[in-house]
Amino acid sequence: MKKIVVSLCSLFVICLSAISCVSMDFSDIALNMIDDGGESVVKSVNAIKRAATDITPEEEYYLGRSTSAIIIEKNGGLYNNTEKTKYVNKICGALVMYSEKPYLYKGYSVGILNSQDLNAISTPGGHIFITKGMYDIADSEDALAAIIAHEIAHIQLNHASDVIKMSRTMEAVTATVDAVDKLTRSREELEEEEWVNALSLAYVEKILTDGFSSEQEFEADAYALKLLVDAGYDPKTMADALVALKMNQNGKTTFDKTHPRPNDRLEKVNAKLKAEPFVSCNANKEDRIERFKKYR
């Protein structure tokens, strides 16, 4: 067993080398590993390579659906308010309508989690969640749109898929050989449901523990500003939403642990607002105010 673990550590170096030096001949190394009783480790070399393959839109959807079930369970279930749920989905629809990716395999959907924690989460395939706590701190429809736009940005920028690909590879490198084989085997070798469940658990663990990278969060904020403008919302409310987050932080929420400090995000958003000719939209502003009062 010790030999397998040691070989697995070496495997990480081998795989990194394989990415940049694909012409390298690993046959002698592989034969030596087999002679040492590490045949199962050798099998995982190809499995790790497969872990870096792209995920199809259909796979993203089913992976997102499976992931969503775990997220819902971990956050107290869905908030049972049909009208508010319809409301956030209409906002989402307006935001994606004029975006670069208005259509996904089975569209976008937004759910409200029955949790007072401050958080918003997106999964592959168009699934978006905001907690009731996050919904409650928004002081306008535009601010609510800013929160949703940020999650749409993560989806359209493929951040979730990037996390999954990274999770698959890192799990393959650091886990036991059996876990490697399970998480990274090709879909022909593993039942689809089992494959989806394995990746879903890896994604949820990663996103709820570490979140996206700071750069991905900053990128999503910048992208969200354009989504807001194109849909007729005021982009300045992104800054307002971040101020509200800052005021309601206590250092103990999931959001605090998985996102950069609101001050850092606010600084970059304000700089972007000054640098870009974003135009605040006052068209239908009164309608937005009335709608928000109705669903507040």
PDB file of C-alpha atoms in Angstrom:
ATOM      1  CA  MET A   1       0.000   0.000   0.000  1.00  0.00           C
ATOM      2  CA  LYS A   2       2.878   2.374   0.825  1.00  0.00           C
ATOM      3  CA  LYS A   3       4.352   1.725  -2.604  1.00  0.00           C
ATOM      4  CA  ILE A   4       1.065   2.642  -4.250  1.00  0.00           C
ATOM      5  CA  VAL A   5       0.772   5.903  -2.305  1.00  0.00           C
ATOM      6  CA  VAL A   6       4.368   6.846  -3.138  1.00  0.00           C
ATOM      7  CA  SER A   7       3.787   5.968  -6.768  1.00  0.00           C
ATOM      8  CA  LEU A   8       0.666   8.114  -6.744  1.00  0.00           C
ATOM      9  CA  CYS A   9       2.708  11.115  -5.614  1.00  0.00           C
ATOM     10  CA  SER A  10       5.113  10.472  -8.459  1.00  0.00           C
ATOM     11  CA  LEU A  11       2.117  10.153 -10.752  1.00  0.00           C
ATOM     12  CA  PHE A  12       1.232  13.790 -10.141  1.00  0.00           C
ATOM     13  CA  VAL A  13       4.617  14.859 -11.515  1.00  0.00           C
ATOM     14  CA  ILE A  14       4.270  12.474 -14.430  1.00  0.00           C
ATOM     15  CA  CYS A  15       0.845  13.845 -15.366  1.00  0.00           C
ATOM     16  CA  LEU A  16       2.011  17.448 -15.184  1.00  0.00           C
ATOM     17  CA  SER A  17       4.916  16.561 -17.434  1.00  0.00           C
ATOM     18  CA  ALA A  18       2.554  14.799 -19.820  1.00  0.00           C
ATOM     19  CA  ILE A  19       0.555  17.987 -20.268  1.00  0.00           C
ATOM     20  CA  SER A  20       3.538  20.014 -21.498  1.00  0.00           C
ATOM     21  CA  CYS A  21       5.656  17.222 -22.960  1.00  0.00           C
ATOM     22  CA  VAL A  22       3.239  14.881 -24.680  1.00  0.00           C
ATOM     23  CA  SER A  23       5.991  13.198 -26.688  1.00  0.00           C
ATOM     24  CA  MET A  24       7.690  11.764 -23.591  1.00  0.00           C
ATOM     25  CA  ASP A  25       7.807   7.948 -23.550  1.00  0.00           C
ATOM     26  CA  PHE A  26       6.386   6.605 -20.273  1.00  0.00           C
ATOM     27  CA  SER A  27       6.582   2.930 -21.251  1.00  0.00           C
ATOM     28  CA  ASP A  28       9.633   2.134 -19.097  1.00  0.00           C
ATOM     29  CA  ILE A  29       8.171   3.983 -16.123  1.00  0.00           C
ATOM     30  CA  ALA A  30       4.891   2.145 -16.543  1.00  0.00           C
ATOM     31  CA  LEU A  31       6.603  -1.238 -16.745  1.00  0.00           C
ATOM     32  CA  ASN A  32       8.570  -0.509 -13.594  1.00  0.00           C
ATOM     33  CA  MET A  33       5.396   0.447 -11.773  1.00  0.00           C
ATOM     34  CA  ILE A  34       3.719  -2.765 -12.829  1.00  0.00           C
ATOM     35  CA  ASP A  35       6.713  -4.761 -11.663  1.00  0.00           C
ATOM     36  CA  ASP A  36       6.392  -3.029  -8.292  1.00  0.00           C
ATOM     37  CA  GLY A  37       2.802  -4.140  -7.948  1.00  0.00           C
ATOM     38  CA  GLY A  38       1.366  -0.744  -8.879  1.00  0.00           C
ATOM     39  CA  GLU A  39      -0.682  -1.851 -11.853  1.00  0.00           C
ATOM     40  CA  SER A  40      -3.776  -0.061 -10.572  1.00  0.00           C
ATOM     41  CA  VAL A  41      -1.786   3.172 -10.364  1.00  0.00           C
ATOM     42  CA  VAL A  42      -0.710   2.810 -13.973  1.00  0.00           C
ATOM     43  CA  LYS A  43      -4.357   2.445 -14.960  1.00  0.00           C
ATOM     44  CA  SER A  44      -5.070   5.774 -13.318  1.00  0.00           C
ATOM     45  CA  VAL A  45      -2.612   7.615 -15.593  1.00  0.00           C
ATOM     46  CA  ASN A  46      -5.045   7.357 -18.486  1.00  0.00           C
ATOM     47  CA  ALA A  47      -7.922   8.056 -16.140  1.00  0.00           C
ATOM     48  CA  ILE A  48      -6.344  11.351 -15.092  1.00  0.00           C
ATOM     49  CA  LYS A  49      -5.823  12.330 -18.717  1.00  0.00           C
ATOM     50  CA  ARG A  50      -9.508  11.661 -19.354  1.00  0.00           C
ATOM     51  CA  ALA A  51     -10.367  13.848 -16.369  1.00  0.00           C
ATOM     52  CA  ALA A  52      -9.265  16.877 -18.352  1.00  0.00           C
ATOM     53  CA  THR A  53     -11.726  16.300 -21.183  1.00  0.00           C
ATOM     54  CA  ASP A  54     -14.515  18.789 -21.790  1.00  0.00           C
ATOM     55  CA  ILE A  55     -17.982  18.262 -20.377  1.00  0.00           C
ATOM     56  CA  THR A  56     -20.863  18.390 -22.858  1.00  0.00           C
ATOM     57  CA  PRO A  57     -23.885  20.703 -22.314  1.00  0.00           C
ATOM     58  CA  GLU A  58     -26.066  17.667 -21.612  1.00  0.00           C
ATOM     59  CA  GLU A  59     -23.605  16.361 -19.048  1.00  0.00           C
ATOM     60  CA  GLU A  60     -23.401  19.817 -17.475  1.00  0.00           C
ATOM     61  CA  TYR A  61     -27.173  19.879 -17.039  1.00  0.00           C
ATOM     62  CA  TYR A  62     -27.436  16.482 -15.369  1.00  0.00           C
ATOM     63  CA  LEU A  63     -24.382  17.155 -13.275  1.00  0.00           C
ATOM     64  CA  GLY A  64     -25.909  20.475 -12.227  1.00  0.00           C
ATOM     65  CA  ARG A  65     -29.209  18.829 -11.377  1.00  0.00           C
ATOM     66  CA  SER A  66     -27.494  16.236  -9.219  1.00  0.00           C
ATOM     67  CA  THR A  67     -25.387  18.942  -7.572  1.00  0.00           C
ATOM     68  CA  SER A  68     -28.497  21.036  -6.948  1.00  0.00           C
ATOM     69  CA  ALA A  69     -30.086  18.232  -4.928  1.00  0.00           C
ATOM     70  CA  ILE A  70     -27.065  18.199  -2.618  1.00  0.00           C
ATOM     71  CA  ILE A  71     -27.038  21.995  -2.286  1.00  0.00           C
ATOM     72  CA  ILE A  72     -30.749  22.059  -1.457  1.00  0.00           C
ATOM     73  CA  GLU A  73     -30.307  19.380   1.192  1.00  0.00           C
ATOM     74  CA  LYS A  74     -27.372  21.198   2.795  1.00  0.00           C
ATOM     75  CA  ASN A  75     -29.251  24.507   2.939  1.00  0.00           C
ATOM     76  CA  GLY A  76     -32.551  23.671   4.589  1.00  0.00           C
ATOM     77  CA  GLY A  77     -34.485  22.859   1.440  1.00  0.00           C
ATOM     78  CA  LEU A  78     -36.178  25.292  -0.897  1.00  0.00           C
ATOM     79  CA  TYR A  79     -38.030  28.333   0.420  1.00  0.00           C
ATOM     80  CA  ASN A  80     -41.712  27.639  -0.193  1.00  0.00           C
ATOM     81  CA  ASN A  81     -42.844  30.851  -1.852  1.00  0.00           C
ATOM     82  CA  THR A  82     -44.042  30.343  -5.406  1.00  0.00           C
ATOM     83  CA  GLU A  83     -44.472  34.045  -6.204  1.00  0.00           C
ATOM     84  CA  LYS A  84     -40.972  35.036  -5.125  1.00  0.00           C
ATOM     85  CA  THR A  85     -39.520  32.070  -6.994  1.00  0.00           C
ATOM     86  CA  LYS A  86     -41.325  33.132 -10.167  1.00  0.00           C
ATOM     87  CA  TYR A  87     -40.080  36.674  -9.589  1.00  0.00           C
ATOM     88  CA  VAL A  88     -36.379  35.763  -9.418  1.00  0.00           C
ATOM     89  CA  ASN A  89     -36.776  33.530 -12.478  1.00  0.00           C
ATOM     90  CA  LYS A  90     -38.293  36.429 -14.447  1.00  0.00           C
ATOM     91  CA  ILE A  91     -35.323  38.581 -13.457  1.00  0.00           C
ATOM     92  CA  CYS A  92     -32.989  35.811 -14.587  1.00  0.00           C
ATOM     93  CA  GLY A  93     -34.853  35.527 -17.879  1.00  0.00           C
ATOM     94  CA  ALA A  94     -34.463  39.244 -18.518  1.00  0.00           C
ATOM     95  CA  LEU A  95     -30.739  39.075 -17.768  1.00  0.00           C
ATOM     96  CA  VAL A  96     -29.959  36.158 -20.094  1.00  0.00           C
ATOM     97  CA  MET A  97     -32.211  37.288 -22.937  1.00  0.00           C
ATOM     98  CA  TYR A  98     -29.643  39.686 -24.383  1.00  0.00           C
ATOM     99  CA  SER A  99     -26.564  37.866 -23.116  1.00  0.00           C
ATOM    100  CA  GLU A 100     -23.993  35.908 -25.104  1.00  0.00           C
ATOM    101  CA  LYS A 101     -25.544  32.613 -23.960  1.00  0.00           C
ATOM    102  CA  PRO A 102     -29.301  33.082 -23.772  1.00  0.00           C
ATOM    103  CA  TYR A 103     -29.952  29.367 -24.224  1.00  0.00           C
ATOM    104  CA  LEU A 104     -28.548  26.345 -22.434  1.00  0.00           C
ATOM    105  CA  TYR A 105     -29.361  22.640 -22.761  1.00  0.00           C
ATOM    106  CA  LYS A 106     -32.502  23.035 -20.633  1.00  0.00           C
ATOM    107  CA  GLY A 107     -32.384  26.720 -19.828  1.00  0.00           C
ATOM    108  CA  TYR A 108     -31.654  28.642 -16.642  1.00  0.00           C
ATOM    109  CA  SER A 109     -33.503  28.253 -13.358  1.00  0.00           C
ATOM    110  CA  VAL A 110     -33.332  30.050 -10.006  1.00  0.00           C
ATOM    111  CA  GLY A 111     -34.320  28.658  -6.632  1.00  0.00           C
ATOM    112  CA  ILE A 112     -34.482  30.332  -3.219  1.00  0.00           C
ATOM    113  CA  LEU A 113     -32.878  28.313  -0.434  1.00  0.00           C
ATOM    114  CA  ASN A 114     -34.605  28.265   2.938  1.00  0.00           C
ATOM    115  CA  SER A 115     -31.561  29.589   4.783  1.00  0.00           C
ATOM    116  CA  GLN A 116     -30.729  32.893   6.459  1.00  0.00           C
ATOM    117  CA  ASP A 117     -27.090  32.424   5.522  1.00  0.00           C
ATOM    118  CA  LEU A 118     -25.856  34.979   2.998  1.00  0.00           C
ATOM    119  CA  ASN A 119     -24.956  33.074  -0.137  1.00  0.00           C
ATOM    120  CA  ALA A 120     -25.621  32.594  -3.819  1.00  0.00           C
ATOM    121  CA  ILE A 121     -24.496  29.527  -5.732  1.00  0.00           C
ATOM    122  CA  SER A 122     -24.462  28.437  -9.358  1.00  0.00           C
ATOM    123  CA  THR A 123     -23.954  24.968 -10.764  1.00  0.00           C
ATOM    124  CA  PRO A 124     -23.152  23.657 -14.237  1.00  0.00           C
ATOM    125  CA  GLY A 125     -26.043  23.613 -16.675  1.00  0.00           C
ATOM    126  CA  GLY A 126     -27.838  26.779 -15.541  1.00  0.00           C
ATOM    127  CA  HIS A 127     -28.962  26.089 -11.976  1.00  0.00           C
ATOM    128  CA  ILE A 128     -28.782  29.119  -9.671  1.00  0.00           C
ATOM    129  CA  PHE A 129     -29.589  29.413  -5.970  1.00  0.00           C
ATOM    130  CA  ILE A 130     -29.812  32.373  -3.656  1.00  0.00           C
ATOM    131  CA  THR A 131     -30.531  32.024   0.041  1.00  0.00           C
ATOM    132  CA  LYS A 132     -33.505  33.715   1.647  1.00  0.00           C
ATOM    133  CA  GLY A 133     -30.983  35.686   3.693  1.00  0.00           C
ATOM    134  CA  MET A 134     -29.396  37.021   0.501  1.00  0.00           C
ATOM    135  CA  TYR A 135     -32.800  37.803  -0.991  1.00  0.00           C
ATOM    136  CA  ASP A 136     -33.755  39.763   2.126  1.00  0.00           C
ATOM    137  CA  ILE A 137     -30.730  42.097   2.105  1.00  0.00           C
ATOM    138  CA  ALA A 138     -31.421  43.271  -1.460  1.00  0.00           C
ATOM    139  CA  ASP A 139     -33.090  46.684  -1.285  1.00  0.00           C
ATOM    140  CA  SER A 140     -34.291  46.858  -4.902  1.00  0.00           C
ATOM    141  CA  GLU A 141     -35.023  44.708  -7.929  1.00  0.00           C
ATOM    142  CA  ASP A 142     -31.832  46.007  -9.490  1.00  0.00           C
ATOM    143  CA  ALA A 143     -29.786  44.846  -6.489  1.00  0.00           C
ATOM    144  CA  LEU A 144     -31.456  41.436  -6.668  1.00  0.00           C
ATOM    145  CA  ALA A 145     -30.672  41.362 -10.384  1.00  0.00           C
ATOM    146  CA  ALA A 146     -27.027  42.140  -9.589  1.00  0.00           C
ATOM    147  CA  ILE A 147     -26.817  39.094  -7.299  1.00  0.00           C
ATOM    148  CA  ILE A 148     -28.378  36.841  -9.931  1.00  0.00           C
ATOM    149  CA  ALA A 149     -26.267  38.370 -12.728  1.00  0.00           C
ATOM    150  CA  HIS A 150     -23.105  37.463 -10.831  1.00  0.00           C
ATOM    151  CA  GLU A 151     -24.168  33.797 -10.746  1.00  0.00           C
ATOM    152  CA  ILE A 152     -25.170  33.849 -14.416  1.00  0.00           C
ATOM    153  CA  ALA A 153     -21.687  35.194 -15.124  1.00  0.00           C
ATOM    154  CA  HIS A 154     -20.089  32.193 -13.409  1.00  0.00           C
ATOM    155  CA  ILE A 155     -22.141  29.884 -15.657  1.00  0.00           C
ATOM    156  CA  GLN A 156     -21.504  31.730 -18.904  1.00  0.00           C
ATOM    157  CA  LEU A 157     -17.793  32.063 -18.145  1.00  0.00           C
ATOM    158  CA  ASN A 158     -17.617  28.293 -17.543  1.00  0.00           C
ATOM    159  CA  HIS A 159     -16.233  28.708 -14.043  1.00  0.00           C
ATOM    160  CA  ALA A 160     -18.190  25.740 -12.717  1.00  0.00           C
ATOM    161  CA  SER A 161     -16.862  23.475 -15.457  1.00  0.00           C
ATOM    162  CA  ASP A 162     -13.324  24.644 -14.704  1.00  0.00           C
ATOM    163  CA  VAL A 163     -13.793  23.769 -11.029  1.00  0.00           C
ATOM    164  CA  ILE A 164     -15.122  20.319 -11.918  1.00  0.00           C
ATOM    165  CA  LYS A 165     -12.217  19.565 -14.241  1.00  0.00           C
ATOM    166  CA  MET A 166      -9.774  20.694 -11.569  1.00  0.00           C
ATOM    167  CA  SER A 167     -11.581  18.691  -8.890  1.00  0.00           C
ATOM    168  CA  ARG A 168     -11.519  15.547 -10.994  1.00  0.00           C
ATOM    169  CA  THR A 169      -7.803  15.825 -11.644  1.00  0.00           C
ATOM    170  CA  MET A 170      -6.785  16.803  -8.107  1.00  0.00           C
ATOM    171  CA  GLU A 171      -8.941  14.069  -6.601  1.00  0.00           C
ATOM    172  CA  ALA A 172      -7.290  11.646  -8.975  1.00  0.00           C
ATOM    173  CA  VAL A 173      -3.837  12.739  -7.873  1.00  0.00           C
ATOM    174  CA  THR A 174      -4.361  12.969  -4.122  1.00  0.00           C
ATOM    175  CA  ALA A 175      -6.983  10.313  -3.340  1.00  0.00           C
ATOM    176  CA  THR A 176      -6.477   6.570  -3.050  1.00  0.00           C
ATOM    177  CA  VAL A 177      -6.151   4.556  -6.227  1.00  0.00           C
ATOM    178  CA  ASP A 178      -9.697   3.248  -5.890  1.00  0.00           C
ATOM    179  CA  ALA A 179     -11.055   6.793  -5.530  1.00  0.00           C
ATOM    180  CA  VAL A 180      -8.999   7.860  -8.545  1.00  0.00           C
ATOM    181  CA  ASP A 181     -10.461   5.091 -10.629  1.00  0.00           C
ATOM    182  CA  LYS A 182     -14.009   5.920  -9.560  1.00  0.00           C
ATOM    183  CA  LEU A 183     -13.812   9.682 -10.064  1.00  0.00           C
ATOM    184  CA  THR A 184     -12.006   9.686 -13.380  1.00  0.00           C
ATOM    185  CA  ARG A 185     -12.928   6.509 -15.250  1.00  0.00           C
ATOM    186  CA  SER A 186     -14.451   7.078 -18.648  1.00  0.00           C
ATOM    187  CA  ARG A 187     -18.204   7.153 -18.906  1.00  0.00           C
ATOM    188  CA  GLU A 188     -18.080   3.839 -20.804  1.00  0.00           C
ATOM    189  CA  GLU A 189     -16.531   2.224 -17.723  1.00  0.00           C
ATOM    190  CA  LEU A 190     -18.871   3.698 -15.199  1.00  0.00           C
ATOM    191  CA  GLU A 191     -22.671   3.936 -14.995  1.00  0.00           C
ATOM    192  CA  GLU A 192     -23.795   7.478 -15.883  1.00  0.00           C
ATOM    193  CA  GLU A 193     -25.593   7.986 -12.588  1.00  0.00           C
ATOM    194  CA  GLU A 194     -22.557   6.904 -10.570  1.00  0.00           C
ATOM    195  CA  TRP A 195     -20.283   9.170 -12.633  1.00  0.00           C
ATOM    196  CA  VAL A 196     -22.575  12.152 -12.096  1.00  0.00           C
ATOM    197  CA  ASN A 197     -22.886  11.500  -8.370  1.00  0.00           C
ATOM    198  CA  ALA A 198     -19.128  11.219  -7.927  1.00  0.00           C
ATOM    199  CA  LEU A 199     -18.484  14.526  -9.716  1.00  0.00           C
ATOM    200  CA  SER A 200     -21.399  16.237  -7.973  1.00  0.00           C
ATOM    201  CA  LEU A 201     -19.975  15.442  -4.552  1.00  0.00           C
ATOM    202  CA  ALA A 202     -16.534  16.652  -5.617  1.00  0.00           C
ATOM    203  CA  TYR A 203     -17.990  19.901  -6.968  1.00  0.00           C
ATOM    204  CA  VAL A 204     -20.158  20.629  -3.924  1.00  0.00           C
ATOM    205  CA  GLU A 205     -17.278  19.956  -1.542  1.00  0.00           C
ATOM    206  CA  LYS A 206     -15.046  22.294  -3.518  1.00  0.00           C
ATOM    207  CA  ILE A 207     -17.528  25.109  -4.056  1.00  0.00           C
ATOM    208  CA  LEU A 208     -18.960  25.117  -0.525  1.00  0.00           C
ATOM    209  CA  THR A 209     -15.555  24.851   1.113  1.00  0.00           C
ATOM    210  CA  ASP A 210     -13.340  27.025  -1.085  1.00  0.00           C
ATOM    211  CA  GLY A 211     -15.627  28.682  -3.620  1.00  0.00           C
ATOM    212  CA  PHE A 212     -14.343  29.983  -6.934  1.00  0.00           C
ATOM    213  CA  SER A 213     -10.961  31.670  -7.123  1.00  0.00           C
ATOM    214  CA  SER A 214     -10.702  35.387  -6.359  1.00  0.00           C
ATOM    215  CA  GLU A 215      -9.921  36.081 -10.014  1.00  0.00           C
ATOM    216  CA  GLN A 216     -13.033  34.204 -11.105  1.00  0.00           C
ATOM    217  CA  GLU A 217     -15.132  36.214  -8.632  1.00  0.00           C
ATOM    218  CA  PHE A 218     -13.725  39.513  -9.916  1.00  0.00           C
ATOM    219  CA  GLU A 219     -14.275  38.361 -13.496  1.00  0.00           C
ATOM    220  CA  ALA A 220     -17.892  37.437 -12.715  1.00  0.00           C
ATOM    221  CA  ASP A 221     -18.514  40.879 -11.166  1.00  0.00           C
ATOM    222  CA  ALA A 222     -17.206  42.625 -14.284  1.00  0.00           C
ATOM    223  CA  TYR A 223     -19.230  40.380 -16.588  1.00  0.00           C
ATOM    224  CA  ALA A 224     -22.346  40.916 -14.472  1.00  0.00           C
ATOM    225  CA  LEU A 225     -22.143  44.677 -15.023  1.00  0.00           C
ATOM    226  CA  LYS A 226     -22.632  44.159 -18.756  1.00  0.00           C
ATOM    227  CA  LEU A 227     -25.499  41.741 -18.145  1.00  0.00           C
ATOM    228  CA  LEU A 228     -27.226  44.363 -15.997  1.00  0.00           C
ATOM    229  CA  VAL A 229     -26.797  47.133 -18.568  1.00  0.00           C
ATOM    230  CA  ASP A 230     -27.958  44.991 -21.497  1.00  0.00           C
ATOM    231  CA  ALA A 231     -31.093  43.979 -19.564  1.00  0.00           C
ATOM    232  CA  GLY A 232     -31.930  47.582 -18.631  1.00  0.00           C
ATOM    233  CA  TYR A 233     -30.848  47.477 -14.992  1.00  0.00           C
ATOM    234  CA  ASP A 234     -28.673  50.022 -13.223  1.00  0.00           C
ATOM    235  CA  PRO A 235     -25.096  48.634 -13.077  1.00  0.00           C
ATOM    236  CA  LYS A 236     -24.312  50.799 -10.048  1.00  0.00           C
ATOM    237  CA  THR A 237     -26.538  48.529  -7.972  1.00  0.00           C
ATOM    238  CA  MET A 238     -23.787  45.909  -8.147  1.00  0.00           C
ATOM    239  CA  ALA A 239     -21.801  48.217  -5.872  1.00  0.00           C
ATOM    240  CA  ASP A 240     -24.907  48.717  -3.699  1.00  0.00           C
ATOM    241  CA  ALA A 241     -25.302  44.956  -3.317  1.00  0.00           C
ATOM    242  CA  LEU A 242     -21.668  44.625  -2.251  1.00  0.00           C
ATOM    243  CA  VAL A 243     -22.109  47.406   0.311  1.00  0.00           C
ATOM    244  CA  ALA A 244     -25.143  45.559   1.705  1.00  0.00           C
ATOM    245  CA  LEU A 245     -23.073  42.379   1.931  1.00  0.00           C
ATOM    246  CA  LYS A 246     -20.339  44.244   3.761  1.00  0.00           C
ATOM    247  CA  MET A 247     -22.806  45.683   6.264  1.00  0.00           C
ATOM    248  CA  ASN A 248     -24.327  42.262   6.952  1.00  0.00           C
ATOM    249  CA  GLN A 249     -21.096  40.298   7.222  1.00  0.00           C
ATOM    250  CA  ASN A 250     -20.243  38.618  10.486  1.00  0.00           C
ATOM    251  CA  GLY A 251     -17.325  36.492   9.337  1.00  0.00           C
ATOM    252  CA  LYS A 252     -19.222  33.264   9.973  1.00  0.00           C
ATOM    253  CA  THR A 253     -21.306  32.824   6.826  1.00  0.00           C
ATOM    254  CA  THR A 254     -20.481  30.482   3.957  1.00  0.00           C
ATOM    255  CA  PHE A 255     -20.217  33.540   1.735  1.00  0.00           C
ATOM    256  CA  ASP A 256     -17.472  35.000   3.934  1.00  0.00           C
ATOM    257  CA  LYS A 257     -15.470  31.807   3.593  1.00  0.00           C
ATOM    258  CA  THR A 258     -15.892  31.306  -0.153  1.00  0.00           C
ATOM    259  CA  HIS A 259     -15.695  34.832  -1.594  1.00  0.00           C
ATOM    260  CA  PRO A 260     -13.151  37.655  -1.604  1.00  0.00           C
ATOM    261  CA  ARG A 261     -13.795  40.485   0.858  1.00  0.00           C
ATOM    262  CA  PRO A 262     -16.615  42.791  -0.293  1.00  0.00           C
ATOM    263  CA  ASN A 263     -14.203  45.726   0.009  1.00  0.00           C
ATOM    264  CA  ASP A 264     -11.872  44.145  -2.561  1.00  0.00           C
ATOM    265  CA  ARG A 265     -14.730  43.400  -4.926  1.00  0.00           C
ATOM    266  CA  LEU A 266     -16.224  46.850  -4.384  1.00  0.00           C
ATOM    267  CA  GLU A 267     -12.936  48.508  -5.271  1.00  0.00           C
ATOM    268  CA  LYS A 268     -12.711  46.642  -8.565  1.00  0.00           C
ATOM    269  CA  VAL A 269     -16.385  47.163  -9.426  1.00  0.00           C
ATOM    270  CA  ASN A 270     -16.150  50.916  -8.792  1.00  0.00           C
ATOM    271  CA  ALA A 271     -12.997  51.090 -10.915  1.00  0.00           C
ATOM    272  CA  LYS A 272     -14.804  49.251 -13.722  1.00  0.00           C
ATOM    273  CA  LEU A 273     -17.793  51.582 -13.468  1.00  0.00           C
ATOM    274  CA  LYS A 274     -15.501  54.587 -13.813  1.00  0.00           C
ATOM    275  CA  ALA A 275     -13.497  53.112 -16.669  1.00  0.00           C
ATOM    276  CA  GLU A 276     -16.400  51.862 -18.791  1.00  0.00           C
ATOM    277  CA  PRO A 277     -19.164  54.032 -20.279  1.00  0.00           C
ATOM    278  CA  PHE A 278     -21.956  52.130 -18.536  1.00  0.00           C
ATOM    279  CA  VAL A 279     -25.238  54.010 -18.758  1.00  0.00           C
ATOM    280  CA  SER A 280     -27.670  53.793 -15.847  1.00  0.00           C
ATOM    281  CA  CYS A 281     -31.128  52.972 -17.091  1.00  0.00           C
ATOM    282  CA  ASN A 282     -34.109  54.786 -15.653  1.00  0.00           C
ATOM    283  CA  ALA A 283     -36.587  53.330 -18.135  1.00  0.00           C
ATOM    284  CA  ASN A 284     -39.331  51.424 -16.332  1.00  0.00           C
ATOM    285  CA  LYS A 285     -37.657  52.226 -13.034  1.00  0.00           C
ATOM    286  CA  GLU A 286     -40.996  52.902 -11.372  1.00  0.00           C
ATOM    287  CA  ASP A 287     -42.280  49.540 -12.565  1.00  0.00           C
ATOM    288  CA  ARG A 288     -39.243  47.831 -11.057  1.00  0.00           C
ATOM    289  CA  ILE A 289     -39.792  49.632  -7.765  1.00  0.00           C
ATOM    290  CA  GLU A 290     -43.427  48.550  -7.631  1.00  0.00           C
ATOM    291  CA  ARG A 291     -42.606  44.956  -8.518  1.00  0.00           C
ATOM    292  CA  PHE A 292     -40.002  44.806  -5.797  1.00  0.00           C
ATOM    293  CA  LYS A 293     -42.436  46.171  -3.211  1.00  0.00           C
ATOM    294  CA  LYS A 294     -44.912  43.484  -4.203  1.00  0.00           C
ATOM    295  CA  TYR A 295     -42.432  40.631  -3.770  1.00  0.00           C
ATOM    296  CA  ARG A 296     -40.414  42.106  -0.905  1.00  0.00           C
TER     297      ARG A 296
END
